[in-house]
């Protein structure tokens, strides 16, 4: 167990809806990174939050947005869901940006 | 150009043999390299990291790094059926203020009993 938790475990949405995924970082970690992992692919970097500010973003459209709270937990929001958004969403926490990352169990999102 | 290249496999290795997993990366500025193991349906688990050229050993695992060749590898000695998983290579990509870790697609390893 890494001490990183994510909720919910599974989620089913329909195209066009909005979704919020949550992540609690490991105690003492101030950085959270979010990844999208499609079946058979490696995790794709969405963005990173460091001390409540976005600290880097991958090649994802603006309908993917996030937030980090003072306790360093984080949310990933996806608007206008598309079928291709179906994936495992992973968050990883680290002591500092660029440090060792420890993953949560992930949220499996299915868009119908 | 792909940033991280791994052979997708599957790589089949007899139990007790050495499994060798390879990875090349494109960013010459990368200084830190991570190997993650991912079982089917589970999240990635950090198993090794290496910062310096040469070998780093941890139990049955050895990571090897050659920055001049932009090559990093993972050796698993005395392979066990429980080692059957996908192994993800993940170099750190430096930025002005946003160092980030980029993952390869992973190599599926199958240990044959």
Short mmCIF file of C-alpha atoms in Angstrom, two decimals:
data_model
loop_
_atom_site.label_atom_id
_atom_site.label_comp_id
_atom_site.label_asym_id
_atom_site.label_seq_id
_atom_site.Cartn_x
_atom_site.Cartn_y
_atom_site.Cartn_z
CA UNK A 1 0.00 0.00 0.00
CA UNK A 2 1.33 3.43 -0.96
CA UNK A 3 -0.94 5.53 1.22
CA UNK A 4 -2.39 7.20 -1.89
CA UNK A 5 -6.13 6.80 -2.18
CA UNK A 6 -8.51 7.50 -5.04
CA UNK A 7 -12.27 7.66 -5.33
CA UNK A 8 -14.42 6.37 -6.77
CA UNK A 9 -13.01 2.99 -7.82
CA UNK A 10 -15.25 2.66 -10.84
CA UNK A 11 -17.49 5.10 -12.65
CA UNK A 12 -19.83 4.89 -15.61
CA UNK A 13 -20.87 8.06 -17.41
CA UNK A 14 -22.49 8.92 -20.71
CA UNK A 15 -21.03 11.06 -23.45
CA UNK A 16 -21.31 14.78 -22.77
CA UNK A 17 -21.46 14.44 -18.99
CA UNK A 18 -18.95 15.80 -16.52
CA UNK A 19 -16.94 13.83 -13.96
CA UNK A 20 -14.83 14.60 -10.88
CA UNK A 21 -12.19 12.19 -9.65
CA UNK A 22 -10.48 12.54 -6.29
CA UNK A 23 -7.07 11.72 -4.92
CA UNK A 24 -5.58 11.89 -1.44
CA UNK A 25 -1.81 12.09 -1.44
CA UNK A 26 0.55 10.23 0.84
CA UNK A 27 1.19 11.98 4.14
CA UNK A 28 3.90 14.65 3.75
CA UNK A 29 3.70 14.72 -0.06
CA UNK A 30 2.97 18.10 -1.65
CA UNK A 31 2.87 17.08 -5.31
CA UNK A 32 0.17 15.19 -7.17
CA UNK A 33 0.36 14.08 -10.79
CA UNK A 34 -2.54 12.74 -12.83
CA UNK A 35 -2.27 10.18 -15.60
CA UNK A 36 -4.65 8.60 -18.09
CA UNK A 37 -3.98 4.99 -19.02
CA UNK A 38 -5.88 3.49 -21.93
CA UNK A 39 -5.96 -0.28 -22.33
CA UNK A 40 -2.60 -1.62 -23.50
CA UNK A 41 -0.87 1.74 -23.19
CA UNK A 42 1.45 3.33 -20.70
CA UNK A 43 0.18 6.10 -18.44
CA UNK A 44 -0.12 9.45 -20.24
CA UNK A 45 0.74 12.56 -18.22
CA UNK A 46 -2.24 14.91 -17.82
CA UNK A 47 -0.92 17.50 -15.35
CA UNK A 48 0.85 17.97 -12.07
CA UNK A 49 -0.02 20.09 -9.05
CA UNK A 50 2.64 21.35 -6.68
CA UNK A 51 1.66 23.28 -3.57
CA UNK A 52 -1.82 24.05 -4.98
CA UNK A 53 -0.60 25.34 -8.35
CA UNK A 54 -0.53 23.61 -11.73
CA UNK A 55 3.09 22.74 -12.36
CA UNK A 56 3.12 21.28 -15.85
CA UNK A 57 0.60 19.91 -18.29
CA UNK A 58 0.62 17.19 -20.91
CA UNK A 59 -1.11 17.17 -24.27
CA UNK A 60 -4.69 17.16 -23.01
CA UNK A 61 -7.48 19.61 -23.97
CA UNK A 62 -8.73 22.30 -21.56
CA UNK A 63 -11.81 20.23 -20.69
CA UNK A 64 -9.39 18.34 -18.43
CA UNK A 65 -8.88 20.53 -15.41
CA UNK A 66 -7.72 20.06 -11.88
CA UNK A 67 -7.38 21.44 -8.44
CA UNK A 68 -5.18 20.88 -5.41
CA UNK A 69 -6.33 21.72 -1.92
CA UNK A 70 -4.34 23.05 1.08
CA UNK A 71 -4.08 19.49 2.45
CA UNK A 72 -2.56 18.54 -0.94
CA UNK A 73 -5.42 16.30 -1.97
CA UNK A 74 -6.45 16.82 -5.56
CA UNK A 75 -9.32 16.61 -8.02
CA UNK A 76 -9.40 15.89 -11.72
CA UNK A 77 -12.41 17.25 -13.60
CA UNK A 78 -13.35 16.24 -17.10
CA UNK A 79 -16.09 18.11 -18.95
CA UNK A 80 -18.00 17.08 -22.07
CA UNK A 81 -16.97 13.45 -21.78
CA UNK A 82 -16.09 11.61 -24.97
CA UNK A 83 -15.99 7.87 -25.61
CA UNK A 84 -12.18 8.01 -25.85
CA UNK A 85 -12.02 9.28 -22.28
CA UNK A 86 -12.73 5.74 -21.12
CA UNK A 87 -9.57 4.72 -19.28
CA UNK A 88 -7.91 4.10 -15.96
CA UNK A 89 -7.15 7.42 -14.27
CA UNK A 90 -4.19 7.32 -11.96
CA UNK A 91 -2.90 9.82 -9.49
CA UNK A 92 0.58 9.69 -8.05
CA UNK A 93 1.97 11.66 -5.15
CA UNK A 94 5.56 12.65 -4.50
CA UNK A 95 7.51 14.51 -1.86
CA UNK A 96 8.50 17.18 -4.38
CA UNK A 97 7.95 17.78 -8.09
CA UNK A 98 10.09 15.29 -10.00
CA UNK A 99 10.59 13.05 -6.98
CA UNK A 100 9.70 9.39 -6.53
CA UNK A 101 6.06 8.94 -7.43
CA UNK A 102 3.72 6.55 -5.68
CA UNK A 103 0.47 5.63 -7.35
CA UNK A 104 -3.01 5.24 -6.00
CA UNK A 105 -5.20 2.30 -7.06
CA UNK A 106 -6.80 4.28 -9.89
CA UNK A 107 -10.33 5.08 -11.02
CA UNK A 108 -11.74 3.11 -13.93
CA UNK A 109 -13.93 5.46 -16.01
CA UNK A 110 -16.24 4.08 -18.66
CA UNK A 111 -17.98 6.49 -21.01
CA UNK A 112 -20.99 5.10 -22.88
CA UNK B 1 9.59 11.09 -32.25
CA UNK B 2 8.50 8.85 -29.40
CA UNK B 3 10.01 9.93 -26.10
CA UNK B 4 10.28 6.49 -24.50
CA UNK B 5 10.60 3.25 -26.47
CA UNK B 6 10.07 -0.21 -25.06
CA UNK B 7 9.52 -3.54 -26.77
CA UNK B 8 5.87 -4.32 -26.05
CA UNK B 9 6.52 -8.08 -25.87
CA UNK B 10 5.31 -10.42 -24.63
CA UNK B 11 8.73 -11.49 -23.46
CA UNK B 12 8.63 -15.13 -22.35
CA UNK B 13 11.33 -16.27 -19.94
CA UNK B 14 11.66 -19.66 -18.21
CA UNK B 15 11.36 -19.70 -14.45
CA UNK B 16 14.76 -19.26 -12.82
CA UNK B 17 16.30 -17.52 -15.83
CA UNK B 18 17.28 -13.85 -16.21
CA UNK B 19 14.72 -11.49 -17.75
CA UNK B 20 16.18 -8.49 -19.55
CA UNK B 21 13.97 -5.47 -20.23
CA UNK B 22 15.22 -2.59 -22.33
CA UNK B 23 14.25 1.04 -22.79
CA UNK B 24 15.54 3.96 -24.84
CA UNK B 25 14.62 7.59 -24.31
CA UNK B 26 14.95 10.72 -26.40
CA UNK B 27 15.55 13.57 -23.94
CA UNK B 28 19.31 13.90 -23.27
CA UNK B 29 18.50 16.08 -20.27
CA UNK B 30 16.88 13.21 -18.36
CA UNK B 31 18.77 12.49 -15.16
CA UNK B 32 16.43 10.22 -13.22
CA UNK B 33 14.94 6.95 -14.40
CA UNK B 34 12.27 4.80 -12.84
CA UNK B 35 10.99 1.28 -13.39
CA UNK B 36 7.45 0.40 -12.46
CA UNK B 37 5.77 -2.99 -12.39
CA UNK B 38 2.08 -3.18 -13.23
CA UNK B 39 -0.03 -6.26 -12.74
CA UNK B 40 -3.13 -6.61 -14.89
CA UNK B 41 -5.92 -4.40 -13.57
CA UNK B 42 -3.70 -2.80 -10.94
CA UNK B 43 -1.83 0.50 -10.68
CA UNK B 44 1.93 0.83 -11.30
CA UNK B 45 4.27 -0.03 -8.44
CA UNK B 46 7.72 1.57 -8.18
CA UNK B 47 10.40 -1.12 -8.09
CA UNK B 48 13.67 0.61 -9.03
CA UNK B 49 15.14 4.02 -9.70
CA UNK B 50 18.57 4.99 -10.97
CA UNK B 51 20.30 8.33 -11.34
CA UNK B 52 23.92 7.51 -12.20
CA UNK B 53 25.53 5.68 -15.09
CA UNK B 54 26.28 2.05 -14.36
CA UNK B 55 24.44 -0.61 -12.41
CA UNK B 56 22.23 -0.45 -9.36
CA UNK B 57 21.23 -3.66 -7.64
CA UNK B 58 18.30 -4.28 -5.29
CA UNK B 59 17.64 -7.92 -4.47
CA UNK B 60 16.88 -9.80 -7.68
CA UNK B 61 16.59 -6.56 -9.66
CA UNK B 62 19.42 -4.68 -11.36
CA UNK B 63 18.90 -1.42 -13.21
CA UNK B 64 21.51 -0.38 -15.75
CA UNK B 65 21.90 3.14 -17.15
CA UNK B 66 23.95 4.46 -20.04
CA UNK B 67 23.19 8.14 -20.53
CA UNK B 68 25.51 8.49 -23.54
CA UNK B 69 23.48 5.84 -25.36
CA UNK B 70 20.20 7.05 -23.82
CA UNK B 71 19.53 3.52 -22.72
CA UNK B 72 18.24 2.05 -19.48
CA UNK B 73 17.53 -1.58 -18.70
CA UNK B 74 16.15 -3.77 -15.96
CA UNK B 75 17.43 -7.26 -15.23
CA UNK B 76 15.44 -9.70 -13.13
CA UNK B 77 17.45 -12.63 -11.85
CA UNK B 78 15.97 -15.98 -10.82
CA UNK B 79 12.67 -15.06 -12.48
CA UNK B 80 9.55 -16.20 -10.66
CA UNK B 81 5.98 -16.64 -11.96
CA UNK B 82 5.02 -13.70 -9.72
CA UNK B 83 7.27 -11.50 -11.88
CA UNK B 84 4.80 -11.90 -14.75
CA UNK B 85 3.56 -8.35 -15.28
CA UNK B 86 4.02 -5.30 -17.48
CA UNK B 87 7.18 -3.31 -16.76
CA UNK B 88 7.07 0.42 -17.41
CA UNK B 89 10.16 2.49 -18.06
CA UNK B 90 9.78 6.10 -16.92
CA UNK B 91 12.47 8.74 -17.40
CA UNK B 92 12.09 12.12 -15.81
CA UNK B 93 11.79 14.88 -18.40
CA UNK B 94 13.26 18.10 -17.02
CA UNK B 95 11.49 21.40 -17.53
CA UNK B 96 11.98 24.98 -16.44
CA UNK B 97 9.92 24.43 -13.33
CA UNK B 98 7.91 21.35 -14.15
CA UNK B 99 9.97 18.19 -14.11
CA UNK B 100 7.63 15.41 -15.14
CA UNK B 101 7.85 11.66 -15.53
CA UNK B 102 6.96 10.15 -18.91
CA UNK B 103 6.08 6.50 -19.31
CA UNK B 104 6.77 4.07 -22.08
CA UNK B 105 4.05 1.68 -23.23
CA UNK B 106 5.60 -1.08 -21.18
CA UNK B 107 6.95 -4.57 -21.84
CA UNK B 108 4.76 -7.53 -20.96
CA UNK B 109 6.84 -10.20 -19.23
CA UNK B 110 5.64 -13.78 -18.95
CA UNK B 111 7.56 -16.18 -16.74
CA UNK B 112 7.07 -19.76 -17.87
CA UNK B 113 6.76 -22.24 -14.95
#
